[in-house]
XYZ file of C-alpha atoms in Angstrom:
560
model
C 119.002 136.335 89.890
C 117.744 139.765 91.087
C 116.137 140.163 94.530
C 115.215 142.756 97.171
C 116.864 142.906 100.624
C 117.186 145.355 103.520
C 119.852 146.614 105.936
C 119.441 148.136 109.394
C 121.487 151.362 109.708
C 121.313 153.308 113.001
C 117.950 151.746 113.776
C 116.424 152.538 110.358
C 115.712 150.037 107.615
C 116.977 150.759 104.083
C 116.291 148.706 100.981
C 118.646 147.491 98.239
C 118.367 145.654 94.957
C 120.822 142.722 94.765
C 121.911 140.227 92.132
C 123.636 136.884 92.841
C 125.638 134.521 90.670
C 127.055 131.061 91.302
C 130.882 131.392 91.584
C 133.149 128.444 92.475
C 130.238 126.449 93.808
C 128.851 129.244 96.004
C 126.166 131.864 95.463
C 127.778 135.339 95.729
C 126.299 138.838 95.452
C 127.823 140.741 92.526
C 125.543 143.835 92.374
C 124.082 145.915 95.210
C 121.901 148.965 94.307
C 120.579 151.371 96.970
C 116.842 152.101 96.737
C 116.211 154.035 99.949
C 113.855 153.794 102.895
C 110.383 152.285 102.893
C 108.881 155.783 102.460
C 110.988 156.387 99.353
C 109.956 153.026 97.923
C 106.293 153.836 98.576
C 106.611 157.125 96.690
C 108.236 155.346 93.755
C 105.520 152.721 93.679
C 102.724 155.263 94.069
C 104.064 157.242 91.114
C 104.645 154.197 88.922
C 102.004 151.689 89.995
C 100.254 150.422 86.903
C 98.328 147.183 86.665
C 99.491 144.999 83.750
C 97.000 144.569 80.956
C 97.834 140.878 80.560
C 99.943 138.341 82.442
C 101.002 135.045 80.905
C 102.910 132.309 82.777
C 105.074 129.935 80.705
C 107.227 126.913 81.542
C 110.837 128.061 81.818
C 113.137 126.121 84.173
C 113.027 122.565 82.801
C 113.085 123.433 79.061
C 116.018 125.831 79.589
C 117.986 123.285 81.648
C 117.605 120.714 78.858
C 118.447 123.261 76.130
C 121.735 123.976 77.952
C 122.567 120.235 78.029
C 121.770 120.050 74.306
C 124.326 122.778 73.606
C 126.965 121.147 75.835
C 126.913 117.849 73.899
C 126.271 119.471 70.501
C 123.136 117.354 70.127
C 121.181 119.141 67.387
C 124.217 119.878 65.205
C 125.324 116.238 65.253
C 121.866 114.995 64.215
C 121.565 117.626 61.470
C 125.027 116.700 60.183
C 123.812 113.153 59.485
C 120.205 114.062 58.572
C 120.372 117.181 56.358
C 117.201 118.641 54.864
C 116.338 121.842 53.051
C 116.287 124.978 55.175
C 112.567 125.118 55.887
C 110.925 125.011 59.310
C 112.638 123.035 62.044
C 115.536 120.699 61.331
C 115.452 116.982 62.164
C 117.605 117.610 65.252
C 115.282 120.356 66.492
C 112.253 118.087 66.042
C 113.924 115.360 68.132
C 115.018 117.890 70.785
C 111.517 119.333 71.248
C 110.054 115.828 71.404
C 112.494 114.597 74.082
C 112.005 117.758 76.197
C 108.270 117.103 76.067
C 108.768 113.460 77.110
C 110.674 114.583 80.224
C 108.394 117.529 81.035
C 104.815 116.598 80.186
C 104.603 113.681 77.784
C 101.998 114.341 75.076
C 101.034 112.729 71.790
C 102.462 114.502 68.734
C 99.007 115.864 67.901
C 98.954 117.697 71.260
C 102.613 118.698 71.180
C 101.861 122.141 69.721
C 99.610 123.076 72.643
C 102.333 122.214 75.152
C 105.000 123.966 73.028
C 103.039 127.256 73.009
C 103.085 127.344 76.826
C 106.870 127.049 77.166
C 109.946 129.241 76.590
C 110.659 127.005 73.564
C 108.332 129.146 71.455
C 110.816 132.033 71.880
C 113.763 129.839 70.878
C 112.196 128.004 67.918
C 110.217 130.535 65.927
C 107.501 128.287 64.530
C 103.756 128.200 65.044
C 102.432 125.558 67.416
C 100.361 124.057 64.557
C 103.647 123.201 62.801
C 104.261 120.419 65.337
C 102.052 117.497 64.365
C 102.070 113.721 64.034
C 102.442 113.979 60.269
C 105.361 116.374 60.643
C 107.168 113.963 62.938
C 106.515 110.976 60.720
C 107.960 112.924 57.770
C 111.115 113.849 59.692
C 111.530 110.383 61.221
C 112.116 109.034 57.702
C 115.549 110.709 57.814
C 116.549 108.585 60.837
C 117.317 105.180 59.405
C 119.217 102.496 61.319
C 122.672 103.423 59.988
C 122.250 107.139 60.659
C 121.181 106.497 64.248
C 124.348 104.420 64.715
C 126.476 107.256 63.268
C 124.777 109.857 65.477
C 125.420 107.769 68.599
C 129.061 107.359 67.591
C 129.542 111.136 67.213
C 127.732 111.862 70.496
C 129.845 109.358 72.444
C 133.012 111.510 72.912
C 130.886 114.426 74.186
C 129.102 112.179 76.686
C 132.050 110.249 78.167
C 134.651 113.029 78.414
C 134.461 113.180 82.230
C 132.779 109.861 83.123
C 134.225 106.765 84.817
C 134.189 103.877 82.314
C 135.894 101.184 84.408
C 132.556 99.388 84.541
C 129.737 99.650 81.997
C 126.449 97.758 82.159
C 124.505 96.001 79.410
C 120.962 94.663 79.516
C 118.218 94.091 76.917
C 114.528 94.633 77.654
C 111.286 94.689 75.686
C 108.166 96.848 75.324
C 104.743 95.581 74.316
C 103.048 97.361 71.426
C 99.520 97.501 70.048
C 100.589 97.015 66.433
C 98.009 94.537 65.122
C 98.537 91.679 62.680
C 96.891 93.634 59.853
C 99.779 96.105 59.934
C 102.097 93.248 58.979
C 100.208 92.780 55.732
C 101.501 94.748 52.778
C 99.415 94.015 49.690
C 100.720 96.959 47.643
C 104.390 96.409 48.488
C 104.681 99.809 50.176
C 107.864 100.218 52.178
C 106.296 102.337 54.910
C 103.932 99.551 55.999
C 106.735 97.162 56.891
C 106.856 96.611 60.665
C 109.022 93.513 60.990
C 110.645 94.821 64.204
C 107.424 94.215 66.180
C 107.027 90.482 66.786
C 105.747 87.978 69.301
C 108.257 86.963 71.979
C 108.583 86.416 75.704
C 107.494 89.700 77.347
C 109.281 90.715 80.557
C 106.140 92.545 81.649
C 104.186 89.265 81.649
C 101.564 90.717 79.265
C 101.028 88.063 76.588
C 99.216 88.171 73.267
C 100.808 91.433 72.104
C 103.705 92.082 69.790
C 106.846 93.470 71.378
C 109.902 95.521 70.496
C 113.238 94.594 72.066
C 115.761 97.225 73.122
C 119.414 96.699 74.063
C 120.900 99.329 76.380
C 124.469 100.083 77.505
C 124.880 102.524 80.419
C 127.547 103.937 82.752
C 127.922 103.117 86.430
C 127.468 106.748 87.470
C 123.916 108.031 86.920
C 123.069 105.286 84.376
C 123.981 107.487 81.394
C 123.112 105.632 78.147
C 126.168 105.180 75.911
C 124.549 103.094 73.189
C 121.160 101.579 72.372
C 119.640 99.506 69.616
C 116.071 98.262 69.078
C 115.716 94.805 67.558
C 113.063 92.288 66.536
C 110.751 91.121 69.304
C 111.165 87.425 68.448
C 114.991 87.411 68.804
C 116.249 86.224 72.186
C 118.935 88.016 74.206
C 121.811 85.596 73.682
C 121.297 85.584 69.887
C 121.279 89.383 69.620
C 124.336 89.815 71.856
C 126.769 89.220 68.971
C 125.052 92.067 67.043
C 125.577 94.295 70.067
C 129.298 93.486 70.033
C 129.526 94.124 66.284
C 127.869 97.540 66.763
C 130.489 98.545 69.343
C 133.578 97.396 67.426
C 133.942 100.687 65.497
C 133.647 102.637 68.767
C 136.514 100.852 70.542
C 138.998 103.657 69.881
C 136.656 106.213 71.455
C 136.345 104.095 74.612
C 140.081 103.339 74.686
C 141.001 107.044 74.716
C 139.163 107.457 78.016
C 139.728 104.099 79.718
C 142.107 101.208 78.995
C 140.554 98.604 81.332
C 136.794 98.382 80.816
C 134.703 95.652 82.445
C 131.381 94.828 80.786
C 128.786 93.737 83.373
C 125.927 91.628 82.005
C 123.287 89.111 83.027
C 123.476 85.322 82.580
C 120.965 85.480 79.707
C 123.773 86.640 77.400
C 126.193 83.792 78.231
C 127.582 81.604 75.469
C 131.132 80.543 74.503
C 130.992 82.574 71.266
C 129.730 85.721 73.023
C 132.417 85.528 75.716
C 135.080 85.040 73.031
C 133.842 88.073 71.073
C 133.924 90.303 74.187
C 137.535 89.312 74.745
C 138.833 89.320 71.154
C 136.675 91.950 69.401
C 135.985 94.501 72.144
C 139.058 93.869 74.315
C 136.812 94.327 77.366
C 136.845 92.306 80.559
C 133.521 90.632 81.368
C 131.656 90.141 84.649
C 128.464 88.142 84.940
C 126.690 85.243 86.601
C 126.436 81.555 85.697
C 123.374 79.326 85.484
C 123.505 77.157 88.660
C 122.117 74.104 86.838
C 125.193 74.060 84.582
C 127.693 74.117 87.472
C 126.334 71.548 89.921
C 129.780 70.840 91.402
C 130.035 74.471 92.593
C 126.653 74.225 94.299
C 127.840 71.248 96.338
C 130.523 73.323 98.106
C 129.428 73.342 101.780
C 128.460 76.627 103.430
C 131.205 76.039 106.024
C 133.763 76.973 103.357
C 132.139 80.378 102.750
C 134.662 82.505 104.700
C 134.399 85.861 102.873
C 132.070 88.316 104.584
C 130.506 91.384 102.970
C 127.637 93.777 103.642
C 124.632 93.837 101.304
C 122.899 97.030 100.131
C 120.329 96.397 102.906
C 123.087 96.337 105.527
C 122.965 92.561 106.075
C 126.140 90.497 106.560
C 126.528 87.933 103.753
C 129.025 85.154 103.069
C 130.892 84.141 99.925
C 133.443 81.631 98.661
C 136.091 82.381 95.994
C 138.036 80.092 93.659
C 139.666 79.967 90.223
C 138.112 78.002 87.362
C 138.087 77.847 83.580
C 134.763 79.090 82.220
C 133.939 79.272 78.498
C 137.611 78.610 77.783
C 138.832 81.555 79.921
C 140.677 81.525 83.254
C 138.200 83.198 85.574
C 137.780 84.284 89.168
C 134.654 82.665 90.617
C 132.753 84.030 93.615
C 129.782 82.089 95.030
C 127.604 84.265 97.233
C 125.082 83.057 99.800
C 122.122 84.985 101.179
C 120.387 83.375 104.181
C 117.175 85.326 103.735
C 116.910 84.471 100.039
C 117.710 80.814 100.811
C 114.867 80.652 103.346
C 112.379 82.284 100.951
C 113.366 79.945 98.111
C 113.001 76.907 100.386
C 109.489 77.960 101.424
C 108.513 78.632 97.802
C 109.766 75.242 96.569
C 108.057 73.381 99.416
C 104.771 75.134 98.633
C 105.111 74.300 94.934
C 105.775 70.631 95.764
C 102.862 70.483 98.191
C 100.401 72.083 95.768
C 101.546 69.856 92.890
C 101.332 66.654 94.956
C 97.873 67.540 96.259
C 96.688 68.365 92.750
C 98.041 65.118 91.257
C 96.452 63.074 94.076
C 93.133 64.784 93.363
C 93.552 64.254 89.605
C 94.256 60.562 90.179
C 90.889 60.119 91.938
C 89.056 61.969 89.137
C 90.552 59.932 86.288
C 88.028 58.228 83.977
C 85.249 60.274 85.554
C 83.273 63.196 84.099
C 85.559 65.351 81.823
C 88.573 63.174 82.735
C 88.273 60.464 80.103
C 90.010 61.916 77.008
C 93.764 61.393 77.299
C 94.898 64.449 75.264
C 92.691 66.859 77.209
C 93.780 65.410 80.557
C 97.453 65.699 79.544
C 97.030 69.386 78.665
C 95.075 70.079 81.870
C 97.621 68.468 84.193
C 100.634 69.911 82.362
C 99.316 73.505 82.426
C 98.356 73.267 86.120
C 101.736 71.886 87.221
C 103.386 74.622 85.162
C 101.372 77.268 87.034
C 102.773 75.898 90.290
C 106.325 76.284 88.837
C 106.965 72.610 89.563
C 107.344 71.122 86.067
C 110.921 69.989 86.754
C 110.358 69.051 90.394
C 107.814 66.261 89.858
C 107.894 63.406 87.347
C 104.413 62.282 86.327
C 103.147 59.961 83.630
C 99.674 59.427 82.211
C 99.225 55.962 80.719
C 96.452 53.944 79.127
C 93.756 54.872 76.615
C 90.550 56.853 76.888
C 88.372 55.837 79.896
C 91.175 53.485 81.100
C 93.737 56.072 82.214
C 96.261 55.653 85.016
C 98.400 58.396 86.587
C 101.709 57.852 88.394
C 103.967 60.528 89.850
C 106.982 60.980 92.111
C 109.423 63.713 93.139
C 112.373 64.327 90.850
C 115.064 63.827 93.513
C 117.935 64.664 91.161
C 116.452 68.030 90.236
C 115.441 68.711 93.834
C 119.011 68.154 94.977
C 120.248 70.774 92.502
C 117.541 73.213 93.593
C 118.189 72.668 97.311
C 121.937 73.092 96.849
C 121.296 76.382 95.027
C 119.154 77.975 97.767
C 120.377 81.568 98.283
C 123.413 81.088 96.018
C 124.613 83.113 93.069
C 127.694 82.159 91.009
C 129.622 85.177 89.711
C 132.511 84.997 87.238
C 134.958 87.404 85.608
C 138.201 87.285 83.657
C 139.307 90.558 85.300
C 141.577 88.889 87.833
C 142.678 92.272 89.182
C 139.334 92.586 90.996
C 139.033 91.401 94.586
C 136.148 89.123 95.608
C 134.323 92.054 97.228
C 134.765 94.188 94.078
C 133.363 91.344 91.950
C 130.307 91.095 94.189
C 129.776 94.863 94.260
C 130.319 95.178 90.507
C 127.682 92.570 89.711
C 125.187 93.967 92.208
C 125.610 97.382 90.563
C 123.912 96.018 87.449
C 120.683 97.270 89.007
C 121.827 100.623 87.524
C 120.906 99.529 83.997
C 117.700 97.974 85.360
C 116.857 101.346 86.948
C 117.477 103.059 83.582
C 115.053 100.608 81.957
C 112.460 101.347 84.636
C 112.786 105.049 83.843
C 112.063 104.328 80.183
C 108.906 102.545 81.317
C 107.909 105.302 83.785
C 104.494 106.630 82.717
C 105.210 110.107 84.124
C 108.733 110.756 82.774
C 109.845 109.653 79.263
C 107.330 106.748 78.897
C 108.443 104.564 75.964
C 104.941 103.096 75.703
C 102.450 103.361 74.172
C 104.247 103.934 70.875
C 101.968 104.689 67.941
C 104.419 103.705 65.208
C 103.570 101.722 62.110
C 106.926 101.441 60.330
C 110.350 100.137 61.280
C 111.807 103.619 60.683
C 109.261 105.204 63.028
C 109.840 102.576 65.720
C 113.606 103.171 65.598
C 113.167 106.962 65.652
C 110.752 106.737 68.581
C 113.143 104.437 70.448
C 116.065 106.796 69.742
C 114.062 109.793 71.021
C 113.135 108.012 74.260
C 116.715 106.909 74.984
C 117.985 110.434 74.210
C 115.427 111.728 76.724
C 116.952 109.288 79.226
C 120.419 110.638 78.278
C 119.374 114.254 78.973
C 117.662 113.220 82.226
C 120.821 111.393 83.389
C 123.168 114.244 82.416
C 120.899 116.659 84.296
C 121.178 114.512 87.444
C 124.958 114.343 87.007
C 125.293 118.109 86.672
C 123.239 118.800 89.790
C 125.059 116.143 91.832
C 128.487 117.515 90.855
C 127.460 120.826 92.397
C 126.850 119.166 95.787
C 123.058 119.441 95.603
C 121.517 116.214 96.888
C 118.269 115.728 94.991
C 116.649 112.721 93.341
C 115.892 112.866 89.625
C 112.188 113.358 90.321
C 112.900 116.197 92.766
C 115.082 117.939 90.176
C 112.377 117.632 87.503
C 109.566 118.812 89.799
C 111.530 121.833 91.059
C 112.535 122.846 87.536
C 108.936 122.497 86.339
C 107.897 125.048 88.973
C 110.406 127.651 87.763
C 108.162 129.700 85.497
C 108.459 132.988 83.656
C 105.731 135.646 83.680
C 105.191 137.829 80.616
C 103.670 141.205 81.586
C 101.970 143.317 78.923
C 101.453 146.871 80.205
C 98.593 149.152 79.086
C 99.410 151.762 76.410
C 102.614 149.879 75.629
C 103.592 147.042 73.332
C 106.623 146.184 75.425
C 106.573 142.797 77.180
C 108.242 142.656 80.598
C 109.690 139.298 81.671
C 110.076 138.232 85.270
C 110.804 134.910 86.973
C 108.164 133.866 89.489
C 109.083 133.539 93.160
C 111.370 130.564 93.768
C 112.112 128.497 96.864
C 115.691 127.945 98.064
C 116.126 124.692 96.076
C 114.880 126.329 92.895
C 117.270 129.262 93.424
C 120.176 126.823 93.737
C 119.127 124.986 90.561
C 118.707 128.302 88.751
C 122.320 129.234 89.496
C 123.852 125.774 89.001
C 122.206 125.246 85.604
C 122.718 128.832 84.344
C 119.046 129.398 83.576
C 119.291 133.165 83.063
C 119.875 132.924 79.315
C 116.328 133.893 78.263
C 115.289 135.601 81.484
C 115.158 139.075 79.940
C-alpha cells in the first residue's frame, strides 16, 4: 500500500512517498522515496496537473479477498476436475465461484448477475462479457453437478479445509427451506427428466410457514468459525432421524481424511437424531464419539432426581451460575456419562407457560361445556375438531384429558387434568439430559460441548440471512438445479467462514458483518487521462481497519 507522509527537519517539513507491507503480523515500511518540500510538490503538480477524462469506481476488496481464498483451497480446479467441459467461456468451477462471490457481496438473481459482474474487479480476472452470465447459462452448467459429483468435490475439498482446524468436536444439524415450487411442477406428462423435482416436498417447516413445499439440508460444521465440512440436501418429507443414517453413509468414505488430522472426534447432535441404530452406526461405522441430549419423557427416572443432589456448578454463556448432576448409565446399549443440567430461570418460565396453558384450556372447556347442544355446537364431528384444534393451539393436548360423548344435539363433555403427564412436565422444568460415550470428558466439558451446538445453528441462520448468502428464494425447477443451488450457498458459507478465520488469526477482532462491510468499501478507481489510452488504477482512501484488512488478506494482486 503506497501513501504520502512528511518529516520535520530543522523546522521545515519535507514529504516522502512510502509503501508498507504486512510482515510477521505487523505493518512495516519497506520503501521510502523523498519528494521534497511543499513548494517542490506544488511545482510538480502545477506542471503535471491534468484532469482525468473519465473515472470509474469498481468493487475490489471483497471479490479479491474471496478469490485469494479460492486459490488457497484449490476450489475451481477441484470442481473442474470432476465437471469437465469443452474449453469455451467460463468453466463450471468459475461459474460457481462468481455466483458465490455475488451471494456474499450483493446477492442478485442470475439475470442481473452480469450487471453486478461488470462493476467489479472480476471482469478483469474472467475475460467474458457481462451478458454471458445469465439464468440459462447457469442452468446449463448446473447440469454437470449431479449428486455424486458434488459428493466427490466435497471429499477432495476436505483436506484443504481441515489442514489447520481443530476437529475434536464437530457439529451436525439438519434444517429446511421453504420453496415456491408449485404442484404443477411435479407433473411430468412428457417424461422429461429436467421437470422432476422430487426433492421439494411437504414436511414440517422449522420456519412455521405452512402450505409450501420445502427442501431439507443436512450440515456438518467445525467448532471454530462454523466452517462447513459436508452438506447434503434431501427430500422435504423425510424426517431428521430417518435421514441420519444416510448422513453417516456419506461420511464413511471420508473417515481416513478425518483420521489423519484427529483421532478422537466427538460428533455433537440434537435429540431429533437419536435412535439405537443411529447411535450404533456412529460408533461402528464412523468410529466417532457422540454427544447429544435425551428426550425427558423417555427417562422419567432421571427427572425424579431431586435438585438437592445437583452439586456441580458451572457458569452459563450469560454469566449465570447453574447446577448439574452427573452419573453413569447405559443408553442405546452404550455405557455413557450422563449430565442433567438445571436452569432456574428456564424452570420458572416453563412453569408460568404450563400454568397459563392449563388455565386457558380449562376456561375454554368450561365455556364449551355451556355451549354444547346450542347454536353451531350440535354436530359431534365439528365440535370434536373445534375443541381439538383449540386445545392444540394452547399447547395443552397432553396436559388435559377430555372426552365428548353422546350423539348430535345430546352431547356431553367431561375433562380433567392429566396428572401423570403433568408430573413428568413439572419434574422436567429447567432440566436438560445430556449424554456421551466419550468418558474422557468432564461434566463441565460435556455441558460446554453441547451448548456449543449453537455454532451450527448460527451457520444455518447465516444461510437464511437475506443480506449475505440468502438460500431463499431459490428459483429452481429440477433436482439437479436444487442441489447445485444448495451447493453454491454452502460454498458461499465456507468462503465466508474461512475469511473470518483468516482475519481472526491475524489478531483483528471484527465480526463477519464488519469484515464484509469494510471489504465492500475498498474500491478501485480507474482513471482514463485525456489524449491517452492508458488506464491508471488507484485504490480509494481507506480507513485504518480497511488498511489492516488490505495487508492481512494480500489484496494488492490486481492493484496495478
